[in-house]
DNA sequence: AAACAAACCTGTGCGC
DNA sequence: TGCGCACAGGTTTGTT
């Protein structure tokens, strides 16, 4: 579920509630959440550690610890990070609990019904070995910045459809299915356009759309869909879903041209919505 | 190199 | 009301 804007919103919430605090105790329920190493590895790696800072690359949250290690959190499809007063009843599917030192006494919960998400303590000096996907991540448009020239170079020699290309985390990190469709609509480009077919003006439009959609969505605290799966660490939803112009709007009138009907196709194995009139 | 399917899980919404 | 199926914000792996 969560894409760059949602993960960034969670990161900011964690900065407010977790940075500078020591982890007193760690509980791991479902071992699948820590499958990359083990239940004991997470407990040993976090107990007594203090969180120094929290960064993000793509959809990966990385917490630096005073031990020299780092904690990586990936929410995948249904993961949530919640901060709550100690002793509060926990939701179903709460797989990991971090007890935070200090007053008031609080807990960080990792909740994840589908259990695709994960948490792992790793040595940032050996990221390439311990977390190869993180090391191989492409450029993050927000964290790293993405210039028109960079984007142009990315698109130039790829005979690849825009939709799967933008979703490829090895190329650009952080864009998922919702924002990909919204970005392409704003850029007025069809999802099946070949990357190397874009004219300079179209590259500039795509660049502008990537930045404006992502920054606006971050400002809105991300998108919370009707299932209210995604919420921030306080349990509050975002509001960017109100700005969606194509995502999940198949069969409805395009909000931009007011004439064509939004079409749904499958591209790169993912449900894709676009306006056949606005997007060329 | 790029497209495609399947796999990993659980919950929900829909048609019958 | 119940049942079965399609589908869901992500990513990896293996096959054409």
Short mmCIF file of C-alpha atoms (C1' of nucleotides) in Angstrom, two decimals:
data_model
loop_
_atom_site.label_atom_id
_atom_site.label_comp_id
_atom_site.label_asym_id
_atom_site.label_seq_id
_atom_site.Cartn_x
_atom_site.Cartn_y
_atom_site.Cartn_z
CA UNK A 1 0.00 0.00 0.00
CA UNK A 2 2.30 2.71 1.15
CA UNK A 3 4.34 4.54 -1.44
CA UNK A 4 6.89 7.32 -1.06
CA UNK A 5 4.50 9.96 0.37
CA UNK A 6 3.01 7.55 2.93
CA UNK A 7 6.43 6.21 3.93
CA UNK A 8 7.76 9.77 4.26
CA UNK A 9 4.79 10.68 6.46
CA UNK A 10 5.49 7.67 8.67
CA UNK A 11 9.17 8.63 8.79
CA UNK A 12 8.32 12.13 9.95
CA UNK A 13 6.07 10.76 12.64
CA UNK A 14 8.84 8.48 13.81
CA UNK A 15 11.26 11.40 13.91
CA UNK A 16 8.89 13.19 16.26
CA UNK A 17 8.27 10.26 18.57
CA UNK A 18 11.24 7.92 18.37
CA UNK A 19 14.43 9.88 17.69
CA UNK A 20 16.54 10.30 20.82
CA UNK A 21 14.72 7.57 22.68
CA UNK A 22 16.14 4.31 23.93
CA UNK A 23 14.46 1.01 23.18
CA UNK A 24 14.05 -0.74 26.53
CA UNK A 25 12.42 -3.94 25.43
CA UNK A 26 11.45 -5.67 22.21
CA UNK A 27 8.65 -8.15 21.56
CA UNK A 28 8.41 -10.13 18.35
CA UNK A 29 5.20 -12.04 17.74
CA UNK A 30 5.16 -13.24 14.17
CA UNK A 31 8.64 -14.38 13.19
CA UNK A 32 7.84 -13.87 9.49
CA UNK A 33 8.19 -10.11 10.01
CA UNK A 34 11.87 -10.60 10.95
CA UNK A 35 12.46 -13.45 8.49
CA UNK A 36 15.57 -11.89 6.96
CA UNK A 37 17.45 -12.67 10.16
CA UNK A 38 15.61 -13.95 13.22
CA UNK A 39 13.50 -13.00 16.21
CA UNK A 40 16.57 -13.06 18.45
CA UNK A 41 18.62 -10.95 16.03
CA UNK A 42 16.03 -8.15 16.15
CA UNK A 43 15.73 -8.34 19.94
CA UNK A 44 19.50 -8.37 20.44
CA UNK A 45 20.05 -5.64 17.87
CA UNK A 46 17.49 -3.22 19.33
CA UNK A 47 17.36 -3.79 23.07
CA UNK A 48 19.16 -0.94 24.83
CA UNK A 49 19.80 0.93 21.58
CA UNK A 50 18.93 4.61 21.10
CA UNK A 51 17.60 5.88 17.79
CA UNK A 52 19.82 8.72 16.53
CA UNK A 53 18.13 9.63 13.25
CA UNK A 54 15.67 8.30 10.71
CA UNK A 55 16.12 8.42 6.96
CA UNK A 56 14.24 7.13 3.94
CA UNK A 57 15.20 5.90 0.52
CA UNK A 58 12.32 4.96 -1.72
CA UNK A 59 9.93 2.96 0.41
CA UNK A 60 12.64 1.92 2.88
CA UNK A 61 12.83 3.52 6.33
CA UNK A 62 16.30 3.37 7.88
CA UNK A 63 16.88 4.23 11.55
CA UNK A 64 20.45 4.88 12.69
CA UNK A 65 21.21 3.47 16.12
CA UNK A 66 23.85 4.48 18.65
CA UNK A 67 25.22 0.95 18.42
CA UNK A 68 26.47 1.63 14.91
CA UNK A 69 23.84 -0.68 13.45
CA UNK A 70 20.68 0.44 11.67
CA UNK A 71 17.06 -0.68 11.65
CA UNK A 72 15.33 -1.06 8.30
CA UNK A 73 11.53 -1.07 8.11
CA UNK A 74 9.60 -1.84 4.94
CA UNK A 75 5.79 -1.66 5.06
CA UNK A 76 5.20 -3.50 1.78
CA UNK A 77 1.45 -3.82 1.10
CA UNK A 78 -0.22 -3.60 4.47
CA UNK A 79 2.36 -2.60 7.08
CA UNK A 80 1.69 0.18 9.57
CA UNK A 81 3.82 1.82 12.23
CA UNK A 82 1.88 3.15 15.21
CA UNK A 83 3.03 4.91 18.36
CA UNK A 84 0.79 4.51 21.38
CA UNK A 85 0.72 4.89 25.13
CA UNK A 86 2.16 1.85 26.86
CA UNK A 87 -0.43 -0.72 27.78
CA UNK A 88 -2.98 0.32 25.16
CA UNK A 89 -4.73 -2.70 23.62
CA UNK A 90 -2.94 -3.68 20.43
CA UNK A 91 -4.64 -4.16 17.07
CA UNK A 92 -4.81 -7.56 15.39
CA UNK A 93 -1.64 -8.44 13.48
CA UNK A 94 0.70 -6.50 15.76
CA UNK A 95 3.88 -8.46 15.08
CA UNK A 96 6.59 -6.33 16.72
CA UNK A 97 6.46 -4.03 19.75
CA UNK A 98 9.29 -1.69 20.74
CA UNK A 99 9.04 -0.32 24.29
CA UNK A 100 10.39 3.23 24.28
CA UNK A 101 12.12 4.63 27.35
CA UNK A 102 11.11 7.93 28.93
CA UNK A 103 7.94 9.73 29.89
CA UNK A 104 5.30 9.24 28.86
CA UNK A 105 5.96 5.54 28.45
CA UNK A 106 5.16 4.66 24.86
CA UNK A 107 5.30 1.74 22.47
CA UNK A 108 5.96 1.50 18.76
CA UNK A 109 3.86 -1.16 17.05
CA UNK A 110 4.51 -2.78 13.72
CA UNK A 111 1.12 -3.97 12.45
CA UNK A 112 0.88 -5.92 9.20
CA UNK A 113 -2.04 -8.20 8.24
CA UNK A 114 -0.47 -9.56 5.06
CA UNK A 115 2.97 -10.03 6.62
CA UNK A 116 4.83 -8.92 3.49
CA UNK A 117 6.49 -6.15 5.49
CA UNK A 118 9.69 -6.62 7.42
CA UNK A 119 12.03 -5.26 10.03
CA UNK A 120 15.72 -6.03 10.19
CA UNK A 121 18.76 -4.77 12.04
CA UNK A 122 21.76 -4.54 9.75
CA UNK A 123 25.26 -3.14 9.58
CA UNK A 124 25.20 -0.07 7.31
CA UNK A 125 28.86 -0.69 6.48
CA UNK A 126 27.80 -3.91 4.78
CA UNK A 127 24.52 -2.86 3.18
CA UNK A 128 25.43 -4.38 -0.17
CA UNK A 129 25.72 -7.81 1.43
CA UNK A 130 23.06 -7.63 4.14
CA UNK A 131 20.41 -5.60 2.28
CA UNK A 132 21.25 -5.80 -1.42
CA UNK A 133 17.92 -4.30 -2.58
CA UNK A 134 18.56 -1.19 -0.53
CA UNK A 135 22.03 -0.84 -1.99
CA UNK A 136 20.67 -1.26 -5.51
CA UNK A 137 17.86 1.26 -5.13
CA UNK A 138 17.55 3.89 -7.84
CA UNK A 139 17.43 7.65 -7.34
CA UNK A 140 14.86 8.94 -4.84
CA UNK A 141 13.22 12.06 -6.34
CA UNK A 142 12.80 13.68 -2.92
CA UNK A 143 15.72 12.41 -0.82
CA UNK A 144 18.30 12.55 -3.60
CA UNK A 145 16.67 15.01 -5.94
CA UNK A 146 16.05 14.24 -9.58
CA UNK A 147 16.99 16.80 -12.23
CA UNK A 148 15.56 17.06 -15.73
CA UNK A 149 18.96 16.02 -17.07
CA UNK A 150 19.02 12.94 -14.86
CA UNK A 151 15.51 11.95 -15.85
CA UNK A 152 16.33 12.54 -19.48
CA UNK A 153 19.34 10.21 -19.17
CA UNK A 154 17.18 7.56 -17.50
CA UNK A 155 14.62 7.68 -20.30
CA UNK A 156 16.96 8.14 -23.24
CA UNK A 157 18.06 4.65 -24.09
CA UNK A 158 15.28 2.53 -22.69
CA UNK A 159 12.76 0.96 -25.04
CA UNK A 160 10.49 0.38 -22.10
CA UNK A 161 6.95 1.43 -21.28
CA UNK A 162 6.71 4.34 -18.87
CA UNK A 163 4.48 2.59 -16.35
CA UNK A 164 6.73 -0.38 -15.56
CA UNK A 165 9.78 1.86 -15.80
CA UNK A 166 8.51 4.34 -13.20
CA UNK A 167 7.54 1.44 -10.93
CA UNK A 168 11.03 -0.09 -11.15
CA UNK A 169 12.65 0.72 -7.81
CA UNK A 170 16.11 0.05 -9.25
CA UNK A 171 15.63 3.02 -11.57
CA UNK A 172 13.59 5.56 -9.56
CA UNK A 173 12.82 4.72 -5.95
CA UNK A 174 9.53 5.43 -4.22
CA UNK A 175 6.87 5.61 -6.92
CA UNK A 176 4.13 2.96 -6.58
CA UNK A 177 0.93 2.16 -8.43
CA UNK A 178 -1.21 5.09 -7.27
CA UNK A 179 1.32 7.84 -7.77
CA UNK A 180 2.57 6.38 -11.03
CA UNK A 181 -0.90 6.71 -12.54
CA UNK A 182 -1.38 10.19 -11.08
CA UNK A 183 2.04 11.33 -12.33
CA UNK A 184 1.44 10.04 -15.86
CA UNK A 185 -1.95 11.74 -15.98
CA UNK A 186 -0.50 15.04 -14.84
CA UNK A 187 2.30 14.66 -17.38
CA UNK A 188 -0.34 13.88 -20.04
CA UNK A 189 1.54 10.75 -21.08
CA UNK A 190 0.08 7.33 -21.80
CA UNK A 191 1.40 4.57 -19.52
CA UNK A 192 2.42 2.48 -22.54
CA UNK A 193 4.52 5.20 -24.15
CA UNK A 194 8.09 4.05 -24.70
CA UNK A 195 10.56 5.94 -22.53
CA UNK A 196 12.93 6.65 -25.40
CA UNK A 197 10.16 8.15 -27.50
CA UNK A 198 9.64 11.20 -25.30
CA UNK A 199 10.35 14.64 -26.72
CA UNK A 200 12.21 17.16 -24.52
CA UNK A 201 8.98 18.97 -23.65
CA UNK A 202 7.43 15.67 -22.57
CA UNK A 203 10.44 14.83 -20.41
CA UNK A 204 10.06 18.21 -18.72
CA UNK A 205 6.37 17.55 -18.13
CA UNK A 206 7.13 14.17 -16.60
CA UNK A 207 9.82 15.70 -14.40
CA UNK A 208 7.46 18.39 -13.24
CA UNK A 209 4.69 15.87 -12.59
CA UNK A 210 6.93 13.58 -10.52
CA UNK A 211 7.91 16.46 -8.27
CA UNK A 212 4.56 18.16 -7.96
CA UNK A 213 2.55 14.98 -7.33
CA UNK A 214 5.01 13.62 -4.77
CA UNK A 215 5.52 16.87 -2.86
CA UNK A 216 1.82 17.68 -2.84
CA UNK A 217 1.04 14.17 -1.63
CA UNK A 218 3.64 14.43 1.14
CA UNK A 219 2.13 17.75 2.21
CA UNK A 220 -1.26 16.04 2.31
CA UNK A 221 0.10 13.25 4.50
CA UNK A 222 -0.31 10.62 1.78
CA UNK A 223 -3.42 8.86 0.48
CA UNK A 224 -5.80 6.97 2.75
CA UNK A 225 -8.17 4.83 0.68
CA UNK A 226 -11.63 3.66 1.64
CA UNK A 227 -10.26 0.67 3.56
CA UNK A 228 -8.36 3.14 5.82
CA UNK A 229 -5.43 0.73 5.84
CA UNK A 230 -2.85 3.47 5.64
CA UNK A 231 -2.55 5.82 8.61
CA UNK A 232 0.34 7.74 10.12
CA UNK A 233 2.00 6.88 13.46
CA UNK A 234 -0.78 8.65 15.34
CA UNK A 235 -3.42 6.67 13.49
CA UNK A 236 -4.56 9.59 11.35
CA UNK A 237 -5.22 9.27 7.63
CA UNK A 238 -3.86 11.43 4.81
CA UNK A 239 -5.93 13.46 2.38
CA UNK A 240 -4.28 13.14 -1.02
CA UNK A 241 -6.93 10.60 -2.07
CA UNK A 242 -9.14 13.68 -2.58
CA UNK A 243 -6.75 14.80 -5.29
CA UNK A 244 -6.67 11.51 -7.20
CA UNK A 245 -7.66 12.15 -10.80
CA UNK A 246 -7.33 8.68 -12.32
CA UNK A 247 -6.43 6.05 -9.71
CA UNK A 248 -9.38 3.72 -9.10
CA UNK A 249 -11.61 5.92 -11.27
CA UNK A 250 -12.10 3.54 -14.21
CA UNK A 251 -15.43 4.14 -15.93
CA UNK A 252 -15.78 7.62 -14.46
CA UNK A 253 -15.49 10.93 -16.28
CA UNK A 254 -12.02 12.46 -16.48
CA UNK A 255 -11.83 15.34 -14.02
CA UNK A 256 -9.40 17.22 -16.23
CA UNK A 257 -11.02 17.20 -19.68
CA UNK A 258 -14.51 16.47 -18.43
CA UNK A 259 -15.22 14.56 -21.62
CA UNK A 260 -13.45 11.19 -21.83
CA UNK A 261 -13.97 8.20 -19.56
CA UNK A 262 -11.08 6.88 -17.48
CA UNK A 263 -9.85 3.56 -18.84
CA UNK A 264 -8.40 0.64 -16.90
CA UNK A 265 -5.77 -1.60 -18.43
CA UNK A 266 -3.15 -3.94 -17.02
CA UNK A 267 0.42 -2.80 -17.52
CA UNK A 268 3.40 -4.43 -15.98
CA UNK A 269 1.01 -6.74 -14.22
CA UNK A 270 -0.53 -3.79 -12.40
CA UNK A 271 -3.94 -2.25 -12.69
CA UNK A 272 -3.48 1.02 -14.56
CA UNK A 273 -5.92 3.89 -15.02
CA UNK A 274 -5.56 6.71 -17.52
CA UNK A 275 -7.49 9.18 -19.65
CA UNK A 276 -7.23 8.27 -23.33
CA UNK A 277 -8.03 11.87 -24.27
CA UNK A 278 -5.66 13.77 -21.98
CA UNK A 279 -2.82 11.30 -22.12
CA UNK A 280 -0.88 10.73 -25.33
"C1'" DA B 1 16.57 -6.04 -22.32
"C1'" DA B 2 11.84 -6.18 -21.42
"C1'" DA B 3 7.34 -8.39 -20.72
"C1'" DC B 4 4.79 -11.64 -18.16
"C1'" DA B 5 3.24 -14.88 -14.57
"C1'" DA B 6 3.50 -16.60 -10.21
"C1'" DA B 7 4.69 -16.44 -5.53
"C1'" DC B 8 4.54 -14.60 -0.77
"C1'" DC B 9 -0.33 -13.58 2.83
"C1'" DT B 10 -4.81 -11.74 4.65
"C1'" DG B 11 -8.94 -9.10 4.20
"C1'" DT B 12 -12.69 -7.16 1.65
"C1'" DG B 13 -16.14 -6.50 -1.71
"C1'" DC B 14 -18.95 -8.28 -5.21
"C1'" DG B 15 -22.04 -11.45 -7.88
"C1'" DC B 16 -25.00 -15.26 -7.33
"C1'" DT C 1 -26.84 -15.00 4.94
"C1'" DG C 2 -23.24 -17.68 2.79
"C1'" DC C 3 -19.84 -19.08 -0.79
"C1'" DG C 4 -16.40 -18.49 -4.13
"C1'" DC C 5 -13.79 -15.56 -6.73
"C1'" DA C 6 -11.28 -11.31 -8.00
"C1'" DC C 7 -8.45 -8.06 -6.34
"C1'" DA C 8 -5.47 -4.91 -3.25
"C1'" DG C 9 -0.77 0.38 -1.83
"C1'" DG C 10 5.10 -4.20 -3.05
"C1'" DT C 11 8.86 -6.91 -4.49
"C1'" DT C 12 11.37 -11.08 -6.03
"C1'" DT C 13 12.05 -14.92 -8.99
"C1'" DG C 14 11.80 -17.54 -12.97
"C1'" DT C 15 10.23 -17.96 -17.88
"C1'" DT C 16 9.54 -16.47 -22.53
#
